[in-house]
XYZ file of C-alpha atoms in Angstrom:
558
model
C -13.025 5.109 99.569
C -15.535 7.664 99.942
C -19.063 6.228 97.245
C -20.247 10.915 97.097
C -20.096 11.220 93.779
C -17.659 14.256 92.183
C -19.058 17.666 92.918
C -21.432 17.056 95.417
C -20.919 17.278 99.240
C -22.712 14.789 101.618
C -25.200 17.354 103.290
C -26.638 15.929 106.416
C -30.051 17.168 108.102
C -33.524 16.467 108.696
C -35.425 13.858 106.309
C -37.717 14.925 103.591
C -40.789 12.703 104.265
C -43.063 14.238 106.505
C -43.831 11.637 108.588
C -40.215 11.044 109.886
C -39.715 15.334 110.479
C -42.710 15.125 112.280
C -41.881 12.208 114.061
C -38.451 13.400 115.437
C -39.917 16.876 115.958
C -42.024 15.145 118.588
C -39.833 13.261 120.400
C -37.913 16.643 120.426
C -41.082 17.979 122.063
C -41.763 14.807 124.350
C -38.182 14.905 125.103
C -38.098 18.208 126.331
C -41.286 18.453 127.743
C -39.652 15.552 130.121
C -36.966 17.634 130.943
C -38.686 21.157 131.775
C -41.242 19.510 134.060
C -38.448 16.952 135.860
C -36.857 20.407 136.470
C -39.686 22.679 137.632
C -40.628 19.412 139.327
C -37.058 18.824 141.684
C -36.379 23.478 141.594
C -39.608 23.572 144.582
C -38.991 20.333 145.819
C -35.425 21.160 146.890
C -37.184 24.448 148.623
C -39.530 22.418 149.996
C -36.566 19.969 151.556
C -34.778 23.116 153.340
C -38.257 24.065 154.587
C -39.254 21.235 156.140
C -35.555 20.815 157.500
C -35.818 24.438 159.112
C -38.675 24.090 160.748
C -37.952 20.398 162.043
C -34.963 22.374 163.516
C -36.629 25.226 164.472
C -39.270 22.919 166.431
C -36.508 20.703 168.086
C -35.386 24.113 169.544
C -38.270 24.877 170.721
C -38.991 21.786 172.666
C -35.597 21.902 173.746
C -36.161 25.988 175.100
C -39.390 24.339 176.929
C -37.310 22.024 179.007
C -37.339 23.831 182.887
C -34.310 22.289 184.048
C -32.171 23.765 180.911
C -33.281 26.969 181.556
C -32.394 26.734 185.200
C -28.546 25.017 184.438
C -27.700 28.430 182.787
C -29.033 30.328 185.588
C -27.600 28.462 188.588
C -24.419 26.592 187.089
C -21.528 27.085 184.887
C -20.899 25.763 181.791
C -19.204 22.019 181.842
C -18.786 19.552 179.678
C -20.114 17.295 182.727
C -23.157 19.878 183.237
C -26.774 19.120 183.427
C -27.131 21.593 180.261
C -24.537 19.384 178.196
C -26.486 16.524 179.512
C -30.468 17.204 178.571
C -29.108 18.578 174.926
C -26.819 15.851 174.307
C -29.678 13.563 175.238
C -32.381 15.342 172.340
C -29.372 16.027 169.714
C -29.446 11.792 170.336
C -33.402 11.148 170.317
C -33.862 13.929 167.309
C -31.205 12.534 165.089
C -30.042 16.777 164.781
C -26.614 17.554 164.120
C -26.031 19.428 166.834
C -28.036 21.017 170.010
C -26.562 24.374 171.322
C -27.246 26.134 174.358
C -25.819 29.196 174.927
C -26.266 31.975 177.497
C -27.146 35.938 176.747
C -22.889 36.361 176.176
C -23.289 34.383 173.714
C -21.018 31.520 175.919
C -22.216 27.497 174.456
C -23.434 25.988 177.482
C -23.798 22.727 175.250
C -22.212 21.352 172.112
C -21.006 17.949 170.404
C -17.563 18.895 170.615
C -16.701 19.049 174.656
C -13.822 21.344 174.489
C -16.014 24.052 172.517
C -18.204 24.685 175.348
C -17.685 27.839 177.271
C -16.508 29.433 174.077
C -18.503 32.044 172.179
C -20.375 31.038 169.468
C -19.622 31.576 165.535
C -22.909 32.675 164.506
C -24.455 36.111 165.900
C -27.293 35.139 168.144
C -28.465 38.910 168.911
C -31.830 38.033 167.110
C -32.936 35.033 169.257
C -31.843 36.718 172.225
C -34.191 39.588 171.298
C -37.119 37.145 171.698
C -37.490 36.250 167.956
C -37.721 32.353 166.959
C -35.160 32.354 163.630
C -34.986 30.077 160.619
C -32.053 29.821 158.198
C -29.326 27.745 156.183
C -26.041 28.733 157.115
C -22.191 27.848 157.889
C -21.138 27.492 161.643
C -18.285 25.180 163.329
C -19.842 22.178 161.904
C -20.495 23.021 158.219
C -23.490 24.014 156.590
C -26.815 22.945 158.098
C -30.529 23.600 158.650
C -30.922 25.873 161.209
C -33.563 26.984 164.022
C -32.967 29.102 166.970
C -35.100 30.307 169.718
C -34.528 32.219 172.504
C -34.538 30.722 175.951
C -36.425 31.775 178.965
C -36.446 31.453 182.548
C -39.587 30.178 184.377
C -42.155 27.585 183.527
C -41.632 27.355 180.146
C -45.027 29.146 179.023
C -43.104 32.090 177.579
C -43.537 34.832 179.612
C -39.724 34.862 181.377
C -37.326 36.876 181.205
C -34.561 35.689 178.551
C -31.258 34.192 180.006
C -30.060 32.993 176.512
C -31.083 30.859 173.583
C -30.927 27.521 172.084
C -29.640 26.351 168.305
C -30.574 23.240 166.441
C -29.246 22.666 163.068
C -29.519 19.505 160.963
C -26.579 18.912 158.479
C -27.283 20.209 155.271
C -25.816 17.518 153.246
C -28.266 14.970 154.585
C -31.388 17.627 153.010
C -29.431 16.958 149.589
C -28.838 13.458 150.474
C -32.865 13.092 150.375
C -32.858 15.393 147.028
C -30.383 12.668 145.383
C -32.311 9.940 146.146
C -35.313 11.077 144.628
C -33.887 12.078 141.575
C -33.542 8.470 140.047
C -37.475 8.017 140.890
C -38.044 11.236 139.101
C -36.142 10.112 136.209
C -37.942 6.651 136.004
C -41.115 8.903 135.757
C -39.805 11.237 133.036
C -38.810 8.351 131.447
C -42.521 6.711 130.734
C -43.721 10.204 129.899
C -40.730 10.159 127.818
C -41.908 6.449 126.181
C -45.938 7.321 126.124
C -45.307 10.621 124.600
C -42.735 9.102 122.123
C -45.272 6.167 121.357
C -48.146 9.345 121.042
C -45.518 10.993 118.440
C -45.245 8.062 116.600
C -48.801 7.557 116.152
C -49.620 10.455 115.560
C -46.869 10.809 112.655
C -48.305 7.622 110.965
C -51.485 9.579 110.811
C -50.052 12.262 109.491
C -48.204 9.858 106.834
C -51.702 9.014 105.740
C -52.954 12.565 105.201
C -50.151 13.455 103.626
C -49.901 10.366 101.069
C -46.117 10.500 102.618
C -45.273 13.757 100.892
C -42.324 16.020 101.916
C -43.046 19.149 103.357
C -41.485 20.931 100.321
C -43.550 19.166 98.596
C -46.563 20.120 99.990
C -45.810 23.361 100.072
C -45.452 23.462 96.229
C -48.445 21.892 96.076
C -50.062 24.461 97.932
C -48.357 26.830 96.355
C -49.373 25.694 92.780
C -53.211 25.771 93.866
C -52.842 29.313 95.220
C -51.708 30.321 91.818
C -54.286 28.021 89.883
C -57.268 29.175 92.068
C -56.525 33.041 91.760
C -55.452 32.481 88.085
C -58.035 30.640 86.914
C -61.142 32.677 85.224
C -63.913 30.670 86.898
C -65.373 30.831 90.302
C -64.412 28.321 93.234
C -66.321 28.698 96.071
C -64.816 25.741 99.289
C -67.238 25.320 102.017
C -66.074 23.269 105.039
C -68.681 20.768 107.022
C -70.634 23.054 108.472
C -71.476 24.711 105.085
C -69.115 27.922 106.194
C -67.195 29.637 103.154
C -63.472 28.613 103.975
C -62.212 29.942 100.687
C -62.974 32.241 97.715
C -60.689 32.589 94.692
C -60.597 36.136 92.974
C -63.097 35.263 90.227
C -65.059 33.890 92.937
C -65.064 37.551 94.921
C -65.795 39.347 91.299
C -69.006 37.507 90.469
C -70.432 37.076 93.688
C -69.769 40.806 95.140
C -67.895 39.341 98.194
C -64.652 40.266 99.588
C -62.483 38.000 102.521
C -64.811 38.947 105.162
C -66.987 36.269 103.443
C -64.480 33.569 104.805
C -65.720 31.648 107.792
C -69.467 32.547 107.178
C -72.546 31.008 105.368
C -73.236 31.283 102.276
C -76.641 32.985 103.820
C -74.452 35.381 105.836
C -72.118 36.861 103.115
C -74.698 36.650 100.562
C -78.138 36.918 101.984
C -81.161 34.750 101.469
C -81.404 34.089 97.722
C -81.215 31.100 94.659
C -77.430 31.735 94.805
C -76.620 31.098 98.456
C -78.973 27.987 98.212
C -77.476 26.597 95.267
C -74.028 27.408 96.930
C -75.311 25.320 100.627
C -76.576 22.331 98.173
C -80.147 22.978 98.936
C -80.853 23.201 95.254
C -79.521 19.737 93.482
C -78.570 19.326 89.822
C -75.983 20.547 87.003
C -75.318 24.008 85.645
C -77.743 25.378 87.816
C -78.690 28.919 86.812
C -78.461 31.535 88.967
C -78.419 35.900 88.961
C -76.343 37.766 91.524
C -76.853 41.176 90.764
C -75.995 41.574 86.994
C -74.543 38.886 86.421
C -76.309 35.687 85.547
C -74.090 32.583 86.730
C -74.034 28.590 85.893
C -73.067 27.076 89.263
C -72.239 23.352 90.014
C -71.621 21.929 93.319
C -69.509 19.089 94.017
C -69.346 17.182 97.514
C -66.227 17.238 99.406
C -64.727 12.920 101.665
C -64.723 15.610 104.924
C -68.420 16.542 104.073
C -67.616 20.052 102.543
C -68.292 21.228 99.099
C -66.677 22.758 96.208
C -68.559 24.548 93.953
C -67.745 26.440 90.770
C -69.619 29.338 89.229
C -69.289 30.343 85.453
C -70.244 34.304 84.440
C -72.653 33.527 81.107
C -73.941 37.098 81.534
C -72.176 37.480 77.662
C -73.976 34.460 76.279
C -76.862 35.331 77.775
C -77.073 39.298 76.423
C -75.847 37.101 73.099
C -78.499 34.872 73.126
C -81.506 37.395 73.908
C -79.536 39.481 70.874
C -79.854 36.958 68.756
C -83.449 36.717 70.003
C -83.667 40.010 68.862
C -81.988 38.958 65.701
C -84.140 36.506 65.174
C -87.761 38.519 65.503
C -86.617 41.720 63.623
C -85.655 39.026 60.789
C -89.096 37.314 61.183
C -90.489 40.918 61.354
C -88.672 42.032 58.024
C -90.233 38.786 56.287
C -93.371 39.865 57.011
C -93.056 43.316 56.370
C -91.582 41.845 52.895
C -94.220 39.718 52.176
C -96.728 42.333 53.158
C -95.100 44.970 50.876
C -94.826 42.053 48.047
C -98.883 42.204 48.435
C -99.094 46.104 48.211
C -96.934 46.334 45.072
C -98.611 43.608 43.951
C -101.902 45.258 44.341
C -100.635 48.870 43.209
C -99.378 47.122 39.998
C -102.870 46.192 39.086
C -104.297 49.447 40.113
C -101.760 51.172 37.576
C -102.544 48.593 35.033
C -106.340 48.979 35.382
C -105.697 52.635 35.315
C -107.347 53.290 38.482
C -105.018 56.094 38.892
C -106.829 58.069 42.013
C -107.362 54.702 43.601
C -103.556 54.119 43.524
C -102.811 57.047 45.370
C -105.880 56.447 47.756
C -104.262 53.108 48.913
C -100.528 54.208 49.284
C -101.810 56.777 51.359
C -103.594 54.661 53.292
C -100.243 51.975 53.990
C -97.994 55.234 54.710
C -100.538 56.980 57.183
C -101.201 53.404 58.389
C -97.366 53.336 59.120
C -96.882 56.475 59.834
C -99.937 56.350 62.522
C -98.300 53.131 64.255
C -94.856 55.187 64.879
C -96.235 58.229 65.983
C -99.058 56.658 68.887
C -95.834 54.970 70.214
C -93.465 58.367 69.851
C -96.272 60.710 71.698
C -96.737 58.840 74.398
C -93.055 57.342 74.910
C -90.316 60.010 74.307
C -88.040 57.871 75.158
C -86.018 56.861 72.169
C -84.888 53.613 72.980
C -88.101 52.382 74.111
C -89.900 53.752 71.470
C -88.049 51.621 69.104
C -88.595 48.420 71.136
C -91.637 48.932 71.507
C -92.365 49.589 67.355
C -90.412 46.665 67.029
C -92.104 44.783 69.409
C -95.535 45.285 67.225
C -93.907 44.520 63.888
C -93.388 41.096 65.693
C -96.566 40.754 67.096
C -98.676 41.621 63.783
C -96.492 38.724 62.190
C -97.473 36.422 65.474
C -101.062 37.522 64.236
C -101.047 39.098 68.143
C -102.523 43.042 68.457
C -99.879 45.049 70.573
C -101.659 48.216 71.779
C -99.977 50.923 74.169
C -102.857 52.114 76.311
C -104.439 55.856 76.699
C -102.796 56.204 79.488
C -98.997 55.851 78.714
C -97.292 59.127 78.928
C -93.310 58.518 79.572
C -90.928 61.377 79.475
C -87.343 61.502 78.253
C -85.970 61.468 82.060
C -85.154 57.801 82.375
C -81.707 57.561 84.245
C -80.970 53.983 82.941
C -83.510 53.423 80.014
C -81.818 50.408 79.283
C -82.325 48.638 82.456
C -86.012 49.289 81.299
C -85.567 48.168 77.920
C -84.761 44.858 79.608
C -87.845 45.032 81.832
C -90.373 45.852 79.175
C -88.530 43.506 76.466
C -88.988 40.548 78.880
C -92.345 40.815 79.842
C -94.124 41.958 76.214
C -91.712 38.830 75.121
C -93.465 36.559 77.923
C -97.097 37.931 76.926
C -96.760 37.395 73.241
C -95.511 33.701 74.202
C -98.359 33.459 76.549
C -101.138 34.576 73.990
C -99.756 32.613 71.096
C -102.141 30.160 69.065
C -105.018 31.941 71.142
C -107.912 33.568 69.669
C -108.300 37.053 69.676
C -105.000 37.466 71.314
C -104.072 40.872 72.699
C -101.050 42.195 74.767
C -101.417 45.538 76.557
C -98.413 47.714 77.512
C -99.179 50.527 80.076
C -95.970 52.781 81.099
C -96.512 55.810 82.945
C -94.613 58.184 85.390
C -95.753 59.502 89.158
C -93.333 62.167 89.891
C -89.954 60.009 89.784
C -91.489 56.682 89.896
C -92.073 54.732 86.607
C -94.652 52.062 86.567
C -94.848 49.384 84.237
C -98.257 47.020 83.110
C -98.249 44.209 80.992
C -101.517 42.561 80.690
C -102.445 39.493 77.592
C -105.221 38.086 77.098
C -103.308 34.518 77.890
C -104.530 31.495 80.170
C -102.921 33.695 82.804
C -100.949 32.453 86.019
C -102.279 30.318 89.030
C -102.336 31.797 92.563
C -99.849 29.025 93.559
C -97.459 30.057 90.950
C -97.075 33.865 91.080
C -94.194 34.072 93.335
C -92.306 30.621 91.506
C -92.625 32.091 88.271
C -90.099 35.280 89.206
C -87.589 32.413 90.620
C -84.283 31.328 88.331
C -84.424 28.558 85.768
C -87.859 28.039 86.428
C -89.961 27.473 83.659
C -93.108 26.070 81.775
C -91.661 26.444 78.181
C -88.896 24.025 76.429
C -85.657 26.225 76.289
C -84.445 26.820 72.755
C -81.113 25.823 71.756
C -78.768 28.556 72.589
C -79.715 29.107 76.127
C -82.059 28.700 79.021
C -85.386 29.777 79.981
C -86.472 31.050 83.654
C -83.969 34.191 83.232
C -86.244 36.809 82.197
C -88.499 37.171 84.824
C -85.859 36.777 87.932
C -84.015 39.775 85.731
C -86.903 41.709 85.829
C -87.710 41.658 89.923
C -83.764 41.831 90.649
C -83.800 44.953 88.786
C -86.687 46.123 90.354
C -85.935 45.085 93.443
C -82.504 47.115 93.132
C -83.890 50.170 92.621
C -85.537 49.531 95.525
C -89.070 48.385 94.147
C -91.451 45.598 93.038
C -92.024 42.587 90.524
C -95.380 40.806 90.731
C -97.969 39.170 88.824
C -101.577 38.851 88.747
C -104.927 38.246 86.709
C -106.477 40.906 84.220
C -109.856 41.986 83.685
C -111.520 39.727 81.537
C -108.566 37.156 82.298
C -105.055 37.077 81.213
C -101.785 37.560 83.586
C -101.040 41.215 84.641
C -97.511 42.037 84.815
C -96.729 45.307 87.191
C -93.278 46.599 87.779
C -92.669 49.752 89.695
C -89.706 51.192 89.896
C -88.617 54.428 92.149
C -86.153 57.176 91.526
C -86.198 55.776 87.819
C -86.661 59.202 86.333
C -85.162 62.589 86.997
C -86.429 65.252 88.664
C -88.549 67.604 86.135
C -86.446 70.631 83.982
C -83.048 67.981 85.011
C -80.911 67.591 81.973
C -81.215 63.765 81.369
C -78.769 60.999 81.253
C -76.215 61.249 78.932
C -75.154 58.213 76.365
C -71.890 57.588 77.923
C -73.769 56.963 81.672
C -76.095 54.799 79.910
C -73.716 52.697 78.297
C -71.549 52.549 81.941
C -75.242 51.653 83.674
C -76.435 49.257 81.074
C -77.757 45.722 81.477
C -75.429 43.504 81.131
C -77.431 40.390 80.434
C-alpha cells in the first residue's frame, strides 16, 4: 500500500543538501574523467599495436628479401612445394612466429606459402607496388584473413639493393593476435581507471565535507535565496556598505555605497587608494584610521564611517551621509549666535531707551536727538563699510552678522582697507561656507583674550578671489598647520549636536576643488593667518552673474 500521501506524486531527483549534490556531481566528474582518459588512453594504443605489427612484418620481409639463395630459387627453379624457396620461408614464417611468408615472382606466381597446394597460383592481393621497388605497409584481407602486412620487393644479386627485381616477398602477422594484445590490456587499464576512479571519489568526498562546512549544510536553493535576499537588502538599504577582501581590494559596493563615495563598478577589485585616491576616506575605508563613527568628507558630503573586520581577514565597512545634520547643526549654530546677537542688541537698545528716557525727562531735548543720531549713524556706518567693500549680498549679511556676534563676544571684527569684492561670485555660497568657518574659528580662537581682534581681508585678482583671516589668538604651531585642515581633528570639546574638526577640512576641499589652496600661518604681531585662494571663483568682468536658481543647484551642502 503505497505511504504518498493524496495529491502529491513521489518526485525523484537530486538531494537538496549541498554537500550530497556536490558529492555525486563529483563522482559524476571522477567517473567520467575515468572513462574519457581509459578511452583516449586504449584509441592510440590500438594504432600504436597495428604499427608496431606492420613494421615487425614489414622488417621480417625484408630480412627475408636479403636472403641470396631466395632470390636465386625464383631465378633458376620453379615453384614447388618441395623447393628451396618453400623451404628458407617456411623456415622464418617458423623462427618469426608470422602468419605467413610469401614469395612470389614478378607474375605475381607464390613461390612460397603455408598452404602447399596454393603455390604456383597467383596471388589475391595486387603486388604491382612492391614490384615497382617500393617497401609497403598495410592491414588488409588476403587468403588467410585479415593480418598485418609488409611487403618488399625482391632483388637479384647480393642482397645490397642494387639488382634488378625478379619479384617480391609478403609477411603478414594475423590481425586477431594485434587485438588479442589490445584485450589483454584492457583489464590492466581498467584496474587503473579504477583507483583514479576510488582517489578521485575519496577527493570528492572530501572535498564535499568541506563544502558541508562552508555551507552550514544549506541547500543550494537555499543559498541562493540567501544570496538573493542580500542583493536586495544591500542595494535597498539607504546606508553605505563598502566589502573589502584580504588584500584590502573593494570586492563589493552597494548603490548607496556608489552615491556617497562618487564610485561606480570599476571600483570593484581595486584599493580603496585606487578608486578613491589618497585621502581620510580611503584610509578610514583600509583600517588605517581605528575607532567608531569616524568622520570623514568626500566631496560634499560629510560621512560617519565604521569599519568592521571580516574571519577571512576582509572588512566591512558602512558609511552614513550626515551632510543634513551637519548643514542642521551649523544652522542651528547660526540659530544660536543671531539669538545671542539679538540679546545683545536688546539689551543694548534697553540701555539707549533707557538713557533717551532720561534725556526727555531732563528736557535735554537737543541732546536727545544728538545721541539717536549718533546710535543710527553708528549703525548705519557698520552696514555700509561692509556693503562698499563687499557687494556681494550674501556675504555682506554674514559678515554684519558675524560682527553683531563678535561685539557681544566683546571681540572687534574689522574688514580691512583693502577688501573690495564684486557681485561676480559664481557660487557665493560655497564662500559663505569658507568665510563662515574661518571668522567662526578666529572668534573661538581670540575668546577670553585681551584686546581680541579678528581681521577679514577678501579681495579679487582678475577671476581669483582671495580670502585672509588673521586674530589676534595664541595662533597655530608649525607642527600643526597641515593636522589642523585634517577631519575630526580637533583641540576644542564638540558641543552636543555634532562634531568638531569639519570646518576646516570643508574649507581646503572646497578650495582644493576649485582647483586652489587652504593654509595657515602666523600674523604680524602674532595670531594664526588663515589664506584661502580660490581660482575661476568670479566671472569674467561686464558677465551677467549667477543667477539664484544656479546658486541654489551649486550650494554647499553641509
Amino acid at each position: 500500500m503505497s505511504t504518498t500521501p493524496p495529491g502529491r506524486r513521489l518526485r525523484l531527483g537530486l538531494p537538496r543538501r549541498a554537500f550530497s549534490q556536490v558529492l555525486l556531481m563529483q563522482l559524476a566528474i571522477a567517473a567520467g574523467v575515468a572513462v574519457l582518459a581509459t578511452g583516449l588512453f586504449l584509441a592510440p594504443l590500438g594504432d600504436q599495436l597495428d604499427d608496431q605489427a606492420m613494421r615487425r612484418a614489414l622488417a621480417i620481409a625484408q630480412t627475408t628479401a636479403q636472403q641470396p639463395q631466395i632470390a636465386a630459387g625464383v631465378r633458376e627453379t620453379e615453384p614447388s612445394p618441395d623447393g628451396p624457396v618453400q623451404r628458407e620461408a617456411e623456415r622464418i614464417r617458423e623462427a618469426t612466429g608470422a602468419e605467413y611468408v610469401v614469395v612470389l615472382d614478378v607474375r605475381g606466381v607464390r613461390w612460397s606459402h603455408t598452404d602447399p597446394q596454393r603455390i604456383g597460383g597467383l596471388v589475391s592481393t595486387d603486388p604491382g607496388e612492391a614490384l615497382a621497388g617500393h617497401d609497403v605497409m598495410e592491414i588488409d584481407d588476403g587468403t588467410l584473413g585479415r593480418s598485418a602486412r609488409g611487403k618488399v620487393p625482391l632483388r637479384d644479386g647480393d642482397g645490397d639493393g642494387d639488382g634488378e627485381i625478379v619479384g617480391a616477398v609478403s609477411v603478414g602477422i594475423a590481425y586477431d593476435s594485434v587485438r588479442a594484445r589490445l584485450i589483454h590490456a584492457i583489464p590492466g587499464l581498467f584496474a587503473y581507471a579504477g583507483g583514479a576512479l576510488a582517489v578521485g571519489a575519496l577527493a570528492a568526498w572530501l572535498i564535499s565535507r568541506r563544502v558541508q562546512r562552508q555551507t552550514r549544510d544549506l541547500a543550494f536553493s537555499d543559498i541562493a535565496a540567501l544570496l538573493a535576499e542580500r542583493e536586495a537588502m544591500l542595494h535597498g538599504i539607504r546606508e553605505g556598505v563598502v566589502a573589502l577582501d584580504a588584500d584590502g581590494r573593494v570586492r563589493l559596493l552597494n548603490d548607496e555605497a556608489q552615491r556617497l563615495l562618487g564610485v561606480g563598478e570599476e571600483a570593484v577589485g581595486r584599493s580603496p587608494d585606487e578608486a578613491l585616491g589618497t585621502g581620510r576616506t580611503a584610509d578610514v575605508l583600509a583600517g588605517r584610521v581605528a575607532g567608531t563613527d569616524l568622520l570623514t568628507v568626500r566631496g560634499r558630503r560629510v560621512l560617519v564611517a565604521n569599519r568592521m573586520p571580516t574571519d577571512d581577514g576582509g572588512a566591512v565597512a558602512t558609511l552614513r551621509d550626515r551632510t543634513e545634520l551637519d548643514r542642521l547643526g551649523r544652522e542651528l549654530d547660526s540659530t544660536r549666535g543671531l539669538i545671542d546677537a539679538l540679546r545683545a542688541q536688546d539689551h543694548e537698545h534697553a540701555n539707549r531707551m533707557h538713557t533717551l528716557l532720561g534725556l526727555l525727562e531732563l528736557e535735554m531735548y537737543d541732546d536727545a536727538v544728538e545721541f539717536v543720531g549718533e546710535v543710527v549713524g553708528d549703525h548705519r556706518a557698520t552696514s555700509e563699510q561692509v556693503t562698499e567693500k563687499i557687494r556681494d549680498p550674501l556675504l555682506a549679511a554674514l559678515l554684519v552678522g558675524k560682527a553683531t556676534v563678535a561685539a557681544e563676544r566683546q571681540v572687534a571684527l574689522w574688514i580691512t582697507d583693502g577688501t573690495r569684492l564684486p557681485d561676480r561670485l559664481i557660487d557665493p555660497r560655497g564662500l559663505v561656507t569658507v568665510v563662515g568657518n574661518l571668522v567662526d574659528n578666529a572668534l573661538d580662537a581670540v575668546a577670553g583674550t585681551p584686546r581680541a581682534r579678528v581681521e577679514v581681508e577678501l579681495r579679487a585678482e582678475g577671476r581669483t578671489a582671495v580670502l585672509v583671516v588673521r586674530d589676534t589668538g595664541p595662533g597655530v604651531p608649525p607642527e600643526q598647520r597641515e593636522l589642523v585642515f585634517t577631519e575630526g581633528w580637533s583641540t576644542k570639546e564638540p558641543p552636543a549636536h555634532r562634531e568638531r574638526g569639519i570646518g576646516l577640512s570643508l574649507v581646503r576641499t572646497l578650495a582644493e576643488r576649485q582647483g586652489g589652496s587652504a593654509r595657515v600661518g602666523e600674523a604680524s604681531g602674532g595670531g594664526a593667518e588663515f589664506t584661502v585662494v580660490l581660482p575661476e571663483a568670479l566671472t569674467e568682468p561686464g558677465a551677467e552673474p549667477a543667477l539664484t536658481g544656479a546658486r541654489e543647484a551649486t550650494g554647499e551642502e553641509a
